[in-house]
Amino acid sequence: MTMADSFDFPDAEIFWPGAEGPPGKRVFFLAGGADGELVYLRCEKQQVAALGEYLLALLDDLSPDVEPAEGHGKVTPLPFQWDVGSIGVKYEEPEDRIVVVLEEVVTEEPTEEASEAADEAKPATARFCFTLPQAAAFAQFALDLVAQGRPDCGFCGLPIDPEGHVCPRMN
């Protein structure tokens, strides 16, 4: 099993969510980097929403009046480095910055022969450190991006496709 590359951006100039495709078929991703190096990591819509909501709540506790940094707008991904599994967030007080650590999702179950190699192989990680204004801009854009999707059914909460929706609660 080959693990992907890991990345560390202690002063990320960019950390931004994106989506490509029409609502209902969008592919979500996170783009980030510094000094001309950008990485694109595929993720789920729920991960973008949860990270945006978490950052907003964290900023509300730390500095409710922080002004969002200038946003990056729409980002078009290059090939994705890997798919995001777990997401960790922390605040580093001395540097007054947010740290987000993304871990690669590993979908392959190791075989018995590969179990020794699998013990040594760890999922790739990407670490992004950025300012509170950058976090505020990310959070606002992430929630706006997620809201641009299909509307939810008022009865069952499932998304409504453009051609309609068979609601399980309307049986």
mmCIF file of C-alpha atoms in Angstrom:
data_model
loop_
_atom_site.group_PDB
_atom_site.id
_atom_site.type_symbol
_atom_site.label_atom_id
_atom_site.label_comp_id
_atom_site.label_asym_id
_atom_site.label_seq_id
_atom_site.Cartn_x
_atom_site.Cartn_y
_atom_site.Cartn_z
ATOM 1 C CA MET A 1 0.000 0.000 0.000
ATOM 2 C CA THR A 2 1.536 3.314 -1.080
ATOM 3 C CA MET A 3 0.868 6.352 1.031
ATOM 4 C CA ALA A 4 0.566 9.801 -0.482
ATOM 5 C CA ASP A 5 2.776 12.810 0.215
ATOM 6 C CA SER A 6 2.345 14.839 3.412
ATOM 7 C CA PHE A 7 2.410 18.636 3.481
ATOM 8 C CA ASP A 8 3.243 21.252 6.106
ATOM 9 C CA PHE A 9 2.461 24.949 5.642
ATOM 10 C CA PRO A 10 3.448 26.779 8.877
ATOM 11 C CA ASP A 11 2.445 30.105 7.278
ATOM 12 C CA ALA A 12 -0.285 29.181 4.791
ATOM 13 C CA GLU A 13 -1.066 32.072 2.476
ATOM 14 C CA ILE A 14 -4.079 30.162 1.127
ATOM 15 C CA PHE A 15 -6.504 27.791 2.836
ATOM 16 C CA TRP A 16 -9.771 27.782 0.962
ATOM 17 C CA PRO A 17 -12.737 25.518 0.210
ATOM 18 C CA GLY A 18 -14.036 24.866 -3.271
ATOM 19 C CA ALA A 19 -16.566 22.838 -5.227
ATOM 20 C CA GLU A 20 -16.754 21.837 -8.845
ATOM 21 C CA GLY A 21 -19.786 20.643 -10.777
ATOM 22 C CA PRO A 22 -23.556 21.212 -10.670
ATOM 23 C CA PRO A 23 -25.523 20.991 -7.375
ATOM 24 C CA GLY A 24 -26.157 17.384 -6.483
ATOM 25 C CA LYS A 25 -23.022 16.265 -8.295
ATOM 26 C CA ARG A 26 -20.476 18.684 -6.853
ATOM 27 C CA VAL A 27 -17.025 17.523 -5.807
ATOM 28 C CA PHE A 28 -15.791 19.419 -2.754
ATOM 29 C CA PHE A 29 -12.154 20.101 -1.958
ATOM 30 C CA LEU A 30 -9.785 22.139 0.180
ATOM 31 C CA ALA A 31 -6.971 24.096 -1.435
ATOM 32 C CA GLY A 32 -4.041 25.435 0.507
ATOM 33 C CA GLY A 33 -0.417 26.349 0.412
ATOM 34 C CA ALA A 34 2.256 29.012 0.458
ATOM 35 C CA ASP A 35 5.158 30.318 -1.609
ATOM 36 C CA GLY A 36 3.597 29.241 -4.896
ATOM 37 C CA GLU A 37 2.994 25.627 -3.766
ATOM 38 C CA LEU A 38 -0.681 24.674 -3.679
ATOM 39 C CA VAL A 39 -2.229 21.332 -2.806
ATOM 40 C CA TYR A 40 -5.770 20.223 -3.571
ATOM 41 C CA LEU A 41 -7.418 17.657 -1.308
ATOM 42 C CA ARG A 42 -10.817 16.133 -2.107
ATOM 43 C CA CYS A 43 -13.324 16.092 0.771
ATOM 44 C CA GLU A 44 -17.032 15.753 1.488
ATOM 45 C CA LYS A 45 -19.585 18.572 1.552
ATOM 46 C CA GLN A 46 -20.257 17.789 5.227
ATOM 47 C CA GLN A 47 -16.565 18.201 6.033
ATOM 48 C CA VAL A 48 -16.502 21.676 4.463
ATOM 49 C CA ALA A 49 -19.682 22.637 6.354
ATOM 50 C CA ALA A 50 -18.456 21.230 9.678
ATOM 51 C CA LEU A 51 -15.069 22.935 9.372
ATOM 52 C CA GLY A 52 -16.727 26.263 8.498
ATOM 53 C CA GLU A 53 -19.143 26.002 11.436
ATOM 54 C CA TYR A 54 -16.389 24.952 13.838
ATOM 55 C CA LEU A 55 -14.116 27.829 12.807
ATOM 56 C CA LEU A 56 -16.986 30.323 13.225
ATOM 57 C CA ALA A 57 -17.702 29.008 16.741
ATOM 58 C CA LEU A 58 -13.998 29.034 17.639
ATOM 59 C CA LEU A 59 -13.601 32.609 16.388
ATOM 60 C CA ASP A 60 -16.706 33.639 18.320
ATOM 61 C CA ASP A 61 -14.974 32.410 21.489
ATOM 62 C CA LEU A 62 -11.528 33.825 20.676
ATOM 63 C CA SER A 63 -12.219 37.107 18.933
ATOM 64 C CA PRO A 64 -15.853 37.767 17.961
ATOM 65 C CA ASP A 65 -15.065 41.037 16.168
ATOM 66 C CA VAL A 66 -12.306 39.714 13.894
ATOM 67 C CA GLU A 67 -12.641 40.997 10.341
ATOM 68 C CA PRO A 68 -12.355 38.369 7.596
ATOM 69 C CA ALA A 69 -9.266 38.540 5.416
ATOM 70 C CA GLU A 70 -9.638 39.196 1.716
ATOM 71 C CA GLY A 71 -11.099 36.006 0.264
ATOM 72 C CA HIS A 72 -9.829 34.000 -2.656
ATOM 73 C CA GLY A 73 -13.174 33.465 -4.405
ATOM 74 C CA LYS A 74 -13.644 30.481 -6.658
ATOM 75 C CA VAL A 75 -10.729 28.052 -6.802
ATOM 76 C CA THR A 76 -10.378 25.532 -9.632
ATOM 77 C CA PRO A 77 -8.588 22.366 -8.535
ATOM 78 C CA LEU A 78 -5.732 20.685 -10.252
ATOM 79 C CA PRO A 79 -5.543 16.934 -9.710
ATOM 80 C CA PHE A 80 -6.291 16.031 -6.096
ATOM 81 C CA GLN A 81 -3.365 14.853 -3.990
ATOM 82 C CA TRP A 82 -5.594 12.603 -1.856
ATOM 83 C CA ASP A 83 -8.972 12.339 -0.104
ATOM 84 C CA VAL A 84 -9.472 13.848 3.349
ATOM 85 C CA GLY A 85 -10.471 11.557 6.218
ATOM 86 C CA SER A 86 -10.194 13.115 9.658
ATOM 87 C CA ILE A 87 -9.824 16.828 10.383
ATOM 88 C CA GLY A 88 -8.229 18.311 13.484
ATOM 89 C CA VAL A 89 -8.337 21.971 14.507
ATOM 90 C CA LYS A 90 -6.515 23.794 17.282
ATOM 91 C CA TYR A 91 -5.667 27.328 18.315
ATOM 92 C CA GLU A 92 -2.023 28.184 19.019
ATOM 93 C CA GLU A 93 -2.150 31.022 21.514
ATOM 94 C CA PRO A 94 1.476 32.242 21.380
ATOM 95 C CA GLU A 95 1.284 32.695 17.589
ATOM 96 C CA ASP A 96 -2.430 33.707 17.650
ATOM 97 C CA ARG A 97 -3.214 31.399 14.759
ATOM 98 C CA ILE A 98 -5.390 28.461 13.775
ATOM 99 C CA VAL A 99 -3.878 25.094 12.873
ATOM 100 C CA VAL A 100 -5.850 22.634 10.738
ATOM 101 C CA VAL A 101 -4.485 19.128 10.246
ATOM 102 C CA LEU A 102 -6.088 16.974 7.560
ATOM 103 C CA GLU A 103 -5.436 13.248 7.416
ATOM 104 C CA GLU A 104 -5.687 11.095 4.328
ATOM 105 C CA VAL A 105 -8.535 8.590 4.264
ATOM 106 C CA VAL A 106 -7.229 5.062 3.846
ATOM 107 C CA THR A 107 -9.733 2.765 2.179
ATOM 108 C CA GLU A 108 -7.677 -0.353 1.589
ATOM 109 C CA GLU A 109 -7.692 -3.087 4.199
ATOM 110 C CA PRO A 110 -4.187 -4.535 4.476
ATOM 111 C CA THR A 111 -3.759 -8.203 3.626
ATOM 112 C CA GLU A 112 -1.876 -10.517 5.989
ATOM 113 C CA GLU A 113 1.225 -10.258 3.794
ATOM 114 C CA ALA A 114 1.038 -6.473 3.827
ATOM 115 C CA SER A 115 0.268 -6.137 7.541
ATOM 116 C CA GLU A 116 3.902 -5.494 8.515
ATOM 117 C CA ALA A 117 4.256 -2.784 5.849
ATOM 118 C CA ALA A 118 0.868 -1.359 6.849
ATOM 119 C CA ASP A 119 2.031 -1.023 10.455
ATOM 120 C CA GLU A 120 4.883 1.171 9.246
ATOM 121 C CA ALA A 121 2.853 3.119 6.670
ATOM 122 C CA LYS A 122 0.788 5.961 8.076
ATOM 123 C CA PRO A 123 -1.807 8.065 6.267
ATOM 124 C CA ALA A 124 -0.512 11.294 4.748
ATOM 125 C CA THR A 125 -1.253 14.552 6.557
ATOM 126 C CA ALA A 126 -1.533 18.176 5.522
ATOM 127 C CA ARG A 127 -0.982 20.878 8.148
ATOM 128 C CA PHE A 128 -2.078 24.465 7.508
ATOM 129 C CA CYS A 129 -1.399 27.307 9.973
ATOM 130 C CA PHE A 130 -3.142 30.621 9.315
ATOM 131 C CA THR A 131 -4.439 33.819 10.905
ATOM 132 C CA LEU A 132 -7.788 34.447 12.566
ATOM 133 C CA PRO A 133 -8.901 36.765 9.712
ATOM 134 C CA GLN A 134 -8.075 33.967 7.235
ATOM 135 C CA ALA A 135 -10.158 31.566 9.346
ATOM 136 C CA ALA A 136 -13.094 34.005 9.342
ATOM 137 C CA ALA A 137 -12.943 34.354 5.545
ATOM 138 C CA PHE A 138 -12.721 30.557 5.115
ATOM 139 C CA ALA A 139 -15.690 29.934 7.412
ATOM 140 C CA GLN A 140 -17.953 32.475 5.707
ATOM 141 C CA PHE A 141 -17.090 31.252 2.217
ATOM 142 C CA ALA A 142 -17.422 27.569 3.222
ATOM 143 C CA LEU A 143 -20.942 28.052 4.566
ATOM 144 C CA ASP A 144 -21.960 30.132 1.534
ATOM 145 C CA LEU A 145 -20.535 27.455 -0.772
ATOM 146 C CA VAL A 146 -22.448 24.655 0.957
ATOM 147 C CA ALA A 147 -25.669 26.706 0.911
ATOM 148 C CA GLN A 148 -25.463 26.992 -2.895
ATOM 149 C CA GLY A 149 -26.392 23.306 -3.215
ATOM 150 C CA ARG A 150 -29.791 21.691 -3.630
ATOM 151 C CA PRO A 151 -32.516 22.897 -1.249
ATOM 152 C CA ASP A 152 -33.602 20.519 1.527
ATOM 153 C CA CYS A 153 -37.117 19.086 1.735
ATOM 154 C CA GLY A 154 -39.111 20.709 4.534
ATOM 155 C CA PHE A 155 -40.607 17.345 5.524
ATOM 156 C CA CYS A 156 -37.742 14.843 5.465
ATOM 157 C CA GLY A 157 -34.627 17.031 5.228
ATOM 158 C CA LEU A 158 -33.270 15.218 2.155
ATOM 159 C CA PRO A 159 -32.032 17.270 -0.822
ATOM 160 C CA ILE A 160 -34.512 18.066 -3.594
ATOM 161 C CA ASP A 161 -33.232 17.385 -7.115
ATOM 162 C CA PRO A 162 -34.122 19.790 -9.964
ATOM 163 C CA GLU A 163 -36.417 17.134 -11.468
ATOM 164 C CA GLY A 164 -38.256 16.627 -8.161
ATOM 165 C CA HIS A 165 -38.110 14.580 -4.998
ATOM 166 C CA VAL A 166 -39.842 11.455 -3.702
ATOM 167 C CA CYS A 167 -40.277 12.267 -0.030
ATOM 168 C CA PRO A 168 -40.353 9.224 2.250
ATOM 169 C CA ARG A 169 -42.519 11.141 4.750
ATOM 170 C CA MET A 170 -45.231 11.875 2.163
ATOM 171 C CA ASN A 171 -46.158 8.201 1.677
#
